[in-house]
């Protein structure tokens, strides 16, 4: 996994790899990130959730994988990679919705109408990510402190795939990311660290 030590490095990754696109998705990674953040902002979300929306798929861009993982039958665990990366820079209000946004899809997928509306890639990855949650898994998800934020993020995520949609630029959002990153310190006492799964590396998963 690409090690990220600053908000500026995250920005550079979005600008350099953000033009990539997955098979079955109609927008690039950067277009998707900007649309997702725009929906969050328009919904009046807190800055932490707007930044989470902007960075929710950063895990996809931290690996060396070229192509579309789900098309090759691979779950790249991007939510785990992304949350682990963001844990160095942001508090739980940013990184936990990122960590939970795949679980939120599995939660929402209990609704057949929700599943029918998913894109080709999202539907394909759903199966690799564990499929629809069981009743026990849903109950456990609902106990997560950031479950509600993750569900909101997921709805914006699913909608943020419209080709040609006009959004603010990365710079328009970035001051918030920098401000929140500066607020976090490496030695802080935070009880919502990502799970041990986050030690997983790109090489082992891909
Ligand atoms: Fe996404």
Coordinates of N, CA and C and ligand atoms in Angstrom, one line a residue:
X1 N 0.8 -1.2 0.0 CA 0.0 0.0 0.0 C 0.9 1.2 0.0
X2 N 0.5 2.2 -0.7 CA 1.2 3.5 -0.7 C 1.0 4.2 0.6
X3 N 2.1 4.5 1.3 CA 2.0 5.2 2.6 C 1.8 6.7 2.4
X4 N 0.8 7.2 3.1 CA 0.5 8.6 3.0 C 0.7 9.3 4.3
X5 N 1.5 10.4 4.3 CA 1.8 11.1 5.6 C 1.3 12.5 5.7
X6 N 0.6 13.0 4.7 CA 0.1 14.3 4.7 C -1.1 14.5 3.8
X7 N -1.9 15.5 4.2 CA -3.1 15.8 3.3 C -2.6 16.2 1.9
X8 N -1.5 16.8 1.8 CA -1.0 17.2 0.5 C -0.7 15.9 -0.4
X9 N -0.3 14.9 0.2 CA 0.0 13.6 -0.5 C -1.4 13.0 -1.0
X10 N -2.4 13.1 -0.2 CA -3.7 12.6 -0.6 C -4.2 13.4 -1.8
X11 N -4.0 14.7 -1.8 CA -4.4 15.6 -2.9 C -3.7 15.2 -4.2
X12 N -2.4 14.9 -4.0 CA -1.6 14.6 -5.2 C -2.0 13.2 -5.8
X13 N -2.4 12.3 -4.9 CA -2.9 11.0 -5.4 C -4.2 11.2 -6.2
X14 N -5.1 12.0 -5.6 CA -6.4 12.3 -6.3 C -6.1 12.9 -7.7
X15 N -5.2 13.8 -7.7 CA -4.9 14.5 -9.0 C -4.2 13.7 -10.0
X16 N -3.3 12.7 -9.6 CA -2.6 11.9 -10.5 C -3.3 10.6 -10.9
X17 N -3.9 10.0 -10.0 CA -4.6 8.7 -10.3 C -6.1 8.9 -10.4
X18 N -6.6 10.1 -10.2 CA -8.1 10.3 -10.2 C -8.7 10.2 -11.5
X19 N -7.9 10.3 -12.6 CA -8.4 10.2 -13.9 C -8.8 8.7 -14.3
X20 N -8.3 7.8 -13.5 CA -8.6 6.4 -13.8 C -10.1 6.1 -13.6
X21 N -10.5 5.0 -14.2 CA -11.9 4.7 -14.2 C -12.1 3.2 -14.1
X22 N -13.1 2.7 -13.5 CA -13.4 1.3 -13.4 C -14.4 0.8 -14.4
X23 N -14.2 -0.4 -14.9 CA -15.1 -1.0 -15.8 C -16.5 -1.0 -15.1
X24 N -17.5 -0.5 -15.8 CA -18.8 -0.6 -15.2 C -19.2 0.7 -14.4
X25 N -18.3 1.6 -14.4 CA -18.6 2.9 -13.7 C -18.4 4.0 -14.8
X26 N -19.4 4.9 -14.8 CA -19.4 5.9 -15.9 C -18.6 7.2 -15.7
X27 N -17.9 7.3 -14.5 CA -17.2 8.5 -14.2 C -15.8 8.1 -13.7
X28 N -14.8 9.0 -13.7 CA -13.5 8.8 -13.2 C -13.5 8.8 -11.6
X29 N -12.4 8.4 -11.0 CA -12.4 8.4 -9.6 C -12.5 9.8 -9.0
X30 N -11.9 10.8 -9.7 CA -11.9 12.1 -9.2 C -13.3 12.7 -9.4
X31 N -13.9 12.5 -10.6 CA -15.3 12.9 -10.8 C -16.2 12.4 -9.7
X32 N -16.0 11.1 -9.4 CA -16.9 10.4 -8.4 C -16.7 11.1 -7.0
X33 N -15.4 11.3 -6.7 CA -15.1 11.9 -5.4 C -15.8 13.3 -5.2
X34 N -15.6 14.1 -6.3 CA -16.1 15.5 -6.3 C -17.7 15.5 -6.2
X35 N -18.3 14.6 -7.0 CA -19.8 14.5 -7.0 C -20.2 14.1 -5.6
X36 N -19.6 13.1 -5.0 CA -20.0 12.6 -3.7 C -19.8 13.8 -2.6
X37 N -18.7 14.5 -2.6 CA -18.5 15.6 -1.7 C -19.6 16.7 -2.0
X38 N -19.9 16.9 -3.2 CA -20.9 18.0 -3.5 C -22.2 17.6 -3.0
X39 N -22.6 16.3 -3.1 CA -23.9 15.9 -2.5 C -23.9 16.1 -1.0
X40 N -22.8 15.8 -0.4 CA -22.7 15.9 1.1 C -22.8 17.4 1.5
X41 N -22.1 18.2 0.7 CA -22.2 19.7 1.0 C -23.6 20.2 0.8
X42 N -24.2 19.8 -0.2 CA -25.6 20.3 -0.5 C -26.6 19.8 0.5
X43 N -26.3 18.7 1.1 CA -27.2 18.1 2.2 C -26.9 18.8 3.5
X44 N -25.9 19.7 3.6 CA -25.6 20.3 4.8 C -24.8 19.5 5.8
X45 N -24.1 18.5 5.3 CA -23.3 17.7 6.2 C -22.2 18.4 6.9
X46 N -21.8 17.9 8.0 CA -20.6 18.5 8.7 C -19.4 18.4 7.8
X47 N -18.4 19.3 8.1 CA -17.2 19.3 7.3 C -16.5 17.9 7.3
X48 N -16.5 17.3 8.4 CA -15.9 15.9 8.5 C -16.5 15.0 7.6
X49 N -17.9 15.0 7.4 CA -18.5 14.1 6.5 C -18.4 14.5 5.0
X50 N -18.2 15.8 4.8 CA -17.9 16.2 3.4 C -16.5 15.7 3.0
X51 N -15.6 15.8 3.9 CA -14.2 15.3 3.6 C -14.2 13.8 3.5
X52 N -15.0 13.1 4.3 CA -15.2 11.7 4.2 C -15.7 11.3 2.8
X53 N -16.7 12.1 2.4 CA -17.3 11.8 1.1 C -16.3 12.0 0.0
X54 N -15.5 13.0 0.1 CA -14.4 13.3 -0.9 C -13.4 12.2 -1.0
X55 N -13.1 11.6 0.2 CA -12.0 10.7 0.3 C -12.4 9.2 0.5
X56 N -13.7 8.9 0.4 CA -14.2 7.6 0.8 C -13.6 6.5 -0.1
X57 N -13.2 6.8 -1.3 CA -12.7 5.7 -2.2 C -11.2 5.8 -2.3
X58 N -10.5 6.6 -1.5 CA -9.1 6.8 -1.7 C -8.3 5.4 -1.6
X59 N -8.9 4.5 -0.9 CA -8.2 3.2 -0.8 C -8.0 2.5 -2.2
X60 N -8.9 2.8 -3.1 CA -8.8 2.2 -4.5 C -7.5 2.7 -5.1
X61 N -7.1 4.0 -4.7 CA -6.0 4.6 -5.4 C -4.7 4.4 -4.7
X62 N -4.7 3.7 -3.6 CA -3.5 3.4 -2.8 C -2.8 2.1 -3.2
X63 N -3.4 1.3 -4.0 CA -2.8 0.1 -4.4 C -2.1 0.2 -5.7
X64 N -1.4 -0.8 -6.1 CA -0.6 -0.8 -7.3 C -1.5 -1.5 -8.4
X65 N -2.7 -1.8 -8.1 CA -3.5 -2.6 -9.0 C -3.9 -1.8 -10.2
X66 N -3.7 -2.3 -11.4 CA -4.1 -1.6 -12.6 C -5.3 -2.4 -13.2
X67 N -6.4 -1.7 -13.4 CA -7.6 -2.3 -13.9 C -8.7 -2.2 -12.9
X68 N -9.7 -3.1 -13.0 CA -10.8 -3.1 -12.2 C -10.8 -4.4 -11.3
X69 N -10.5 -4.3 -10.0 CA -10.4 -5.5 -9.1 C -11.6 -6.4 -9.2
X70 N -12.8 -5.8 -9.1 CA -14.0 -6.7 -9.0 C -14.1 -7.5 -10.3
X71 N -13.7 -6.9 -11.5 CA -13.8 -7.6 -12.7 C -12.9 -8.8 -12.7
X72 N -11.9 -8.8 -11.9 CA -10.9 -9.9 -11.8 C -11.3 -10.8 -10.6
X73 N -12.5 -10.6 -10.0 CA -12.9 -11.4 -8.9 C -12.2 -11.1 -7.6
X74 N -11.7 -9.8 -7.5 CA -10.9 -9.4 -6.3 C -11.6 -8.3 -5.5
X75 N -11.7 -8.5 -4.2 CA -12.2 -7.5 -3.3 C -10.9 -6.7 -2.8
X76 N -10.7 -5.5 -3.2 CA -9.5 -4.8 -2.8 C -9.5 -4.2 -1.4
X77 N -10.6 -4.4 -0.7 CA -10.8 -4.0 0.6 C -10.4 -2.5 0.8
X78 N -10.9 -1.7 -0.2 CA -10.5 -0.3 -0.3 C -11.0 0.5 0.9
X79 N -12.1 0.0 1.5 CA -12.6 0.8 2.7 C -11.6 0.6 3.9
X80 N -11.0 -0.6 4.0 CA -10.1 -0.8 5.1 C -8.7 -0.1 4.8
X81 N -8.3 -0.2 3.6 CA -7.0 0.5 3.2 C -7.2 2.0 3.4
X82 N -8.4 2.5 3.0 CA -8.6 4.0 3.0 C -8.7 4.4 4.5
X83 N -9.4 3.7 5.3 CA -9.5 4.1 6.7 C -8.2 4.0 7.4
X84 N -7.4 3.0 7.1 CA -6.1 2.9 7.7 C -5.2 4.1 7.3
X85 N -5.3 4.5 6.1 CA -4.5 5.7 5.6 C -5.0 6.9 6.3
X86 N -6.3 7.1 6.4 CA -6.9 8.4 6.9 C -6.7 8.4 8.4
X87 N -6.5 7.3 9.1 CA -6.3 7.3 10.5 C -5.0 8.1 10.9
X88 N -4.1 8.2 10.0 CA -2.9 9.0 10.3 C -3.1 10.5 10.3
X89 N -4.2 10.9 9.6 CA -4.4 12.3 9.4 C -5.7 12.9 10.0
X90 N -6.7 12.0 10.2 CA -8.0 12.5 10.5 C -8.6 11.8 11.7
X91 N -9.6 12.5 12.4 CA -10.3 11.9 13.5 C -11.4 10.9 12.9
X92 N -12.1 10.3 13.9 CA -13.1 9.3 13.5 C -14.2 9.8 12.7
X93 N -14.6 11.1 12.8 CA -15.7 11.6 12.0 C -15.4 11.6 10.5
X94 N -14.1 11.5 10.1 CA -13.8 11.4 8.7 C -13.6 9.9 8.4
X95 N -12.7 9.3 9.1 CA -12.3 7.9 8.7 C -13.4 6.8 8.9
X96 N -14.2 7.0 10.0 CA -15.2 5.9 10.2 C -16.3 5.7 9.2
X97 N -16.8 6.8 8.7 CA -17.8 6.6 7.6 C -17.1 6.0 6.3
X98 N -15.8 6.3 6.1 CA -15.1 5.7 5.0 C -15.0 4.2 5.3
X99 N -14.5 3.8 6.5 CA -14.4 2.4 6.8 C -15.7 1.6 6.7
X100 N -16.8 2.3 6.9 CA -18.1 1.7 7.0 C -18.9 1.8 5.7
X101 N -18.4 2.4 4.7 CA -19.3 2.7 3.5 C -19.5 1.5 2.7
X102 N -18.7 0.5 2.7 CA -19.0 -0.8 2.1 C -20.0 -1.6 2.9
X103 N -19.8 -1.6 4.2 CA -20.8 -2.2 5.1 C -22.2 -1.6 4.9
X104 N -22.2 -0.3 4.7 CA -23.5 0.4 4.5 C -24.2 -0.1 3.2
X105 N -23.4 -0.4 2.2 CA -24.0 -0.9 0.9 C -24.6 -2.3 1.2
X106 N -23.8 -3.1 1.9 CA -24.3 -4.5 2.3 C -25.6 -4.4 3.1
X107 N -25.7 -3.4 4.0 CA -26.9 -3.1 4.8 C -28.0 -2.7 3.9
X108 N -27.8 -1.7 3.1 CA -28.9 -1.2 2.2 C -29.4 -2.2 1.2
X109 N -28.5 -3.1 0.8 CA -28.8 -4.1 -0.2 C -29.8 -5.1 0.2
X110 N -30.2 -5.1 1.4 CA -31.4 -5.9 1.8 C -32.6 -5.5 1.1
X111 N -32.7 -4.3 0.6 CA -33.8 -3.8 -0.2 C -33.6 -4.1 -1.7
X112 N -34.4 -4.9 -2.3 CA -34.2 -5.3 -3.7 C -34.2 -4.1 -4.6
X113 N -34.9 -3.0 -4.3 CA -35.0 -1.8 -5.1 C -33.6 -1.2 -5.1
X114 N -32.9 -1.2 -3.9 CA -31.6 -0.6 -3.8 C -30.6 -1.4 -4.7
X115 N -30.7 -2.7 -4.6 CA -29.8 -3.6 -5.4 C -30.0 -3.3 -6.9
X116 N -31.2 -3.2 -7.3 CA -31.5 -3.0 -8.7 C -30.9 -1.7 -9.2
X117 N -30.7 -0.7 -8.4 CA -30.2 0.6 -8.8 C -28.7 0.7 -8.8
X118 N -28.0 -0.3 -8.3 CA -26.6 -0.3 -8.3 C -26.0 -0.4 -9.7
X119 N -24.8 0.2 -9.8 CA -24.1 0.1 -11.1 C -23.5 -1.3 -11.3
X120 N -23.1 -1.6 -12.5 CA -22.5 -2.9 -12.8 C -21.4 -3.2 -11.8
X121 N -20.4 -2.3 -11.6 CA -19.3 -2.6 -10.8 C -19.7 -2.7 -9.3
X122 N -20.6 -1.9 -8.9 CA -21.0 -1.9 -7.5 C -21.7 -3.2 -7.2
X123 N -22.5 -3.7 -8.1 CA -23.2 -4.9 -7.9 C -22.3 -6.1 -7.9
X124 N -21.3 -6.1 -8.8 CA -20.3 -7.1 -8.9 C -19.4 -7.1 -7.6
X125 N -19.0 -6.0 -7.1 CA -18.2 -5.9 -5.9 C -19.0 -6.3 -4.6
X126 N -20.3 -6.1 -4.7 CA -21.2 -6.4 -3.5 C -21.0 -7.9 -3.2
X127 N -21.0 -8.8 -4.2 CA -20.9 -10.2 -3.9 C -19.5 -10.5 -3.3
X128 N -18.5 -9.9 -3.9 CA -17.1 -10.1 -3.4 C -16.9 -9.6 -1.9
X129 N -17.7 -8.6 -1.6 CA -17.6 -8.0 -0.2 C -18.5 -8.7 0.8
X130 N -19.1 -9.7 0.4 CA -19.9 -10.5 1.4 C -21.4 -10.5 1.1
X131 N -21.8 -9.8 0.1 CA -23.3 -9.8 -0.3 C -24.1 -9.1 0.7
X132 N -25.4 -9.4 0.6 CA -26.4 -8.7 1.5 C -26.2 -9.2 3.0
X133 N -26.2 -8.2 3.9 CA -26.0 -8.5 5.3 C -27.1 -9.4 5.8
X134 N -26.7 -10.3 6.7 CA -27.7 -11.1 7.5 C -28.4 -10.2 8.6
X135 N -29.4 -10.7 9.2 CA -30.1 -9.9 10.2 C -29.1 -9.6 11.4
X136 N -28.2 -10.6 11.7 CA -27.2 -10.3 12.8 C -26.2 -9.3 12.4
X137 N -25.8 -9.3 11.1 CA -24.8 -8.3 10.7 C -25.5 -6.9 10.6
X138 N -26.7 -6.9 10.3 CA -27.4 -5.6 10.2 C -27.6 -5.0 11.6
X139 N -27.9 -5.9 12.6 CA -28.0 -5.4 14.0 C -26.6 -4.9 14.5
X140 N -25.6 -5.6 14.1 CA -24.2 -5.1 14.5 C -23.9 -3.8 13.9
X141 N -24.2 -3.7 12.6 CA -23.9 -2.4 11.9 C -24.7 -1.3 12.6
X142 N -25.9 -1.5 12.9 CA -26.7 -0.4 13.5 C -26.1 0.1 14.9
X143 N -25.3 -0.8 15.5 CA -24.7 -0.4 16.8 C -23.4 0.5 16.6
X144 N -22.9 0.6 15.3 CA -21.7 1.4 15.1 C -22.0 2.8 15.3
X145 N -21.2 3.5 16.0 CA -21.4 5.0 16.3 C -21.6 5.8 15.0
X146 N -20.9 5.4 13.9 CA -20.9 6.2 12.7 C -21.8 5.6 11.6
X147 N -22.7 4.7 12.0 CA -23.6 4.0 11.1 C -24.4 5.0 10.3
X148 N -25.0 5.9 10.9 CA -25.9 6.8 10.2 C -25.1 7.7 9.2
X149 N -23.9 8.1 9.6 CA -23.1 8.9 8.7 C -22.7 8.0 7.5
X150 N -22.4 6.8 7.8 CA -22.0 5.9 6.7 C -23.1 5.6 5.7
X151 N -24.4 5.5 6.2 CA -25.5 5.3 5.3 C -25.8 6.6 4.5
X152 N -25.6 7.8 5.1 CA -25.7 9.0 4.3 C -24.7 9.0 3.2
X153 N -23.4 8.7 3.6 CA -22.3 8.7 2.6 C -22.6 7.7 1.5
X154 N -23.1 6.6 1.9 CA -23.4 5.5 0.9 C -24.4 6.0 -0.2
X155 N -25.4 6.7 0.3 CA -26.5 7.2 -0.7 C -25.8 8.2 -1.6
X156 N -25.0 9.0 -1.1 CA -24.3 10.0 -2.0 C -23.3 9.3 -2.9
X157 N -22.7 8.3 -2.4 CA -21.7 7.5 -3.2 C -22.4 6.9 -4.4
X158 N -23.6 6.3 -4.1 CA -24.3 5.6 -5.2 C -24.8 6.6 -6.3
X159 N -25.1 7.8 -5.8 CA -25.7 8.8 -6.7 C -24.6 9.5 -7.5
X160 N -23.3 9.4 -7.0 CA -22.2 10.3 -7.5 C -21.6 9.6 -8.8
X161 N -22.4 9.2 -9.7 CA -21.9 8.5 -10.9 C -22.5 9.0 -12.1
X162 N -22.8 10.3 -12.2 CA -23.5 10.9 -13.4 C -22.4 11.5 -14.3
X163 N -22.3 11.0 -15.5 CA -21.3 11.6 -16.4 C -21.6 13.0 -16.7
X164 N -20.6 13.9 -16.7 CA -20.7 15.3 -17.0 C -21.3 16.2 -16.0
X165 N -21.6 15.7 -14.8 CA -22.2 16.5 -13.8 C -21.2 17.6 -13.4
X166 N -21.6 18.8 -13.3 CA -20.8 19.9 -12.9 C -20.7 20.0 -11.4
X167 N -19.5 20.1 -10.9 CA -19.2 20.1 -9.4 C -18.2 21.2 -9.1
X168 N -18.1 21.6 -7.8 CA -16.9 22.4 -7.4 C -15.6 21.6 -7.7
X169 N -14.5 22.3 -7.7 CA -13.2 21.7 -8.0 C -12.6 21.0 -6.7
X170 N -11.6 20.3 -6.8 CA -10.9 19.7 -5.7 C -10.4 20.8 -4.7
X171 N -9.9 21.9 -5.3 CA -9.4 23.0 -4.5 C -10.6 23.6 -3.6
X172 N -11.8 23.6 -4.2 CA -12.9 24.2 -3.5 C -13.2 23.4 -2.2
X173 N -12.9 22.1 -2.2 CA -13.1 21.3 -1.0 C -11.9 21.2 -0.1
X174 N -10.7 21.4 -0.7 CA -9.5 21.0 0.0 C -9.1 21.7 1.2
X175 N -9.5 23.0 1.3 CA -9.2 23.7 2.5 C -9.8 23.1 3.8
X176 N -11.0 22.5 3.6 CA -11.6 21.8 4.7 C -10.8 20.5 5.1
X177 N -10.3 19.8 4.1 CA -9.5 18.6 4.4 C -8.2 19.0 5.2
X178 N -7.6 20.1 4.7 CA -6.4 20.5 5.3 C -6.6 21.0 6.8
X179 N -7.7 21.7 6.9 CA -8.0 22.2 8.3 C -8.3 21.0 9.3
X180 N -9.0 20.0 8.8 CA -9.3 18.9 9.7 C -8.1 18.0 9.9
X181 N -7.2 17.9 8.9 CA -6.0 17.2 9.1 C -5.1 17.9 10.1
X182 N -5.0 19.2 10.0 CA -4.2 19.9 10.9 C -4.7 19.8 12.4
X183 N -6.0 19.6 12.5 CA -6.6 19.5 13.9 C -6.2 18.2 14.5
X184 N -5.9 17.2 13.7 CA -5.6 15.9 14.3 C -4.1 15.8 14.6
X185 N -3.7 15.2 15.7 CA -2.3 15.0 16.0 C -2.0 13.5 16.1
X186 N -0.8 13.1 15.7 CA -0.4 11.7 15.6 C -0.6 10.9 16.9
X187 N -0.4 11.6 18.0 CA -0.4 10.9 19.3 C -1.7 11.0 20.1
X188 N -2.8 11.4 19.3 CA -4.1 11.7 20.0 C -4.6 10.4 20.6
X189 N -5.4 10.5 21.6 CA -6.1 9.4 22.3 C -7.5 9.2 21.6
X190 N -7.6 8.3 20.7 CA -8.8 8.1 20.0 C -9.2 6.7 20.1
X191 N -10.4 6.4 20.6 CA -10.8 5.0 20.8 C -11.5 4.4 19.6
X192 N -11.6 5.1 18.5 CA -12.3 4.5 17.3 C -11.3 4.2 16.2
X193 N -10.1 3.7 16.6 CA -9.2 3.3 15.5 C -9.7 2.2 14.6
X194 N -9.3 2.1 13.4 CA -9.8 1.0 12.5 C -9.4 -0.3 13.0
X195 N -10.1 -1.4 12.6 CA -9.8 -2.7 13.1 C -8.4 -3.2 12.6
X196 N -8.0 -4.3 13.2 CA -6.7 -4.9 12.9 C -6.7 -5.3 11.4
X197 N -7.8 -5.5 10.8 CA -7.9 -5.8 9.3 C -7.1 -4.8 8.5
X198 N -6.9 -3.6 9.1 CA -6.3 -2.5 8.4 C -4.8 -2.8 8.1
X199 N -4.2 -3.8 8.8 CA -2.8 -4.1 8.5 C -2.7 -4.9 7.2
X200 N -3.8 -5.3 6.6 CA -3.7 -5.9 5.3 C -3.0 -5.0 4.3
X201 N -2.2 -5.6 3.4 CA -1.5 -4.8 2.4 C -2.1 -5.1 1.1
X202 N -1.8 -4.1 0.2 CA -2.3 -4.3 -1.2 C -1.8 -5.6 -1.8
X203 N -0.5 -5.9 -1.6 CA 0.1 -7.1 -2.2 C -0.7 -8.3 -1.7
X204 N -1.0 -8.4 -0.4 CA -1.7 -9.6 0.1 C -3.1 -9.8 -0.5
X205 N -3.7 -8.6 -0.7 CA -5.1 -8.7 -1.2 C -5.2 -8.8 -2.7
X206 N -4.3 -8.3 -3.4 CA -4.4 -8.3 -4.8 C -3.6 -9.4 -5.5
Ligands
LIG1 FE1 -17.6 5.3 -4.1

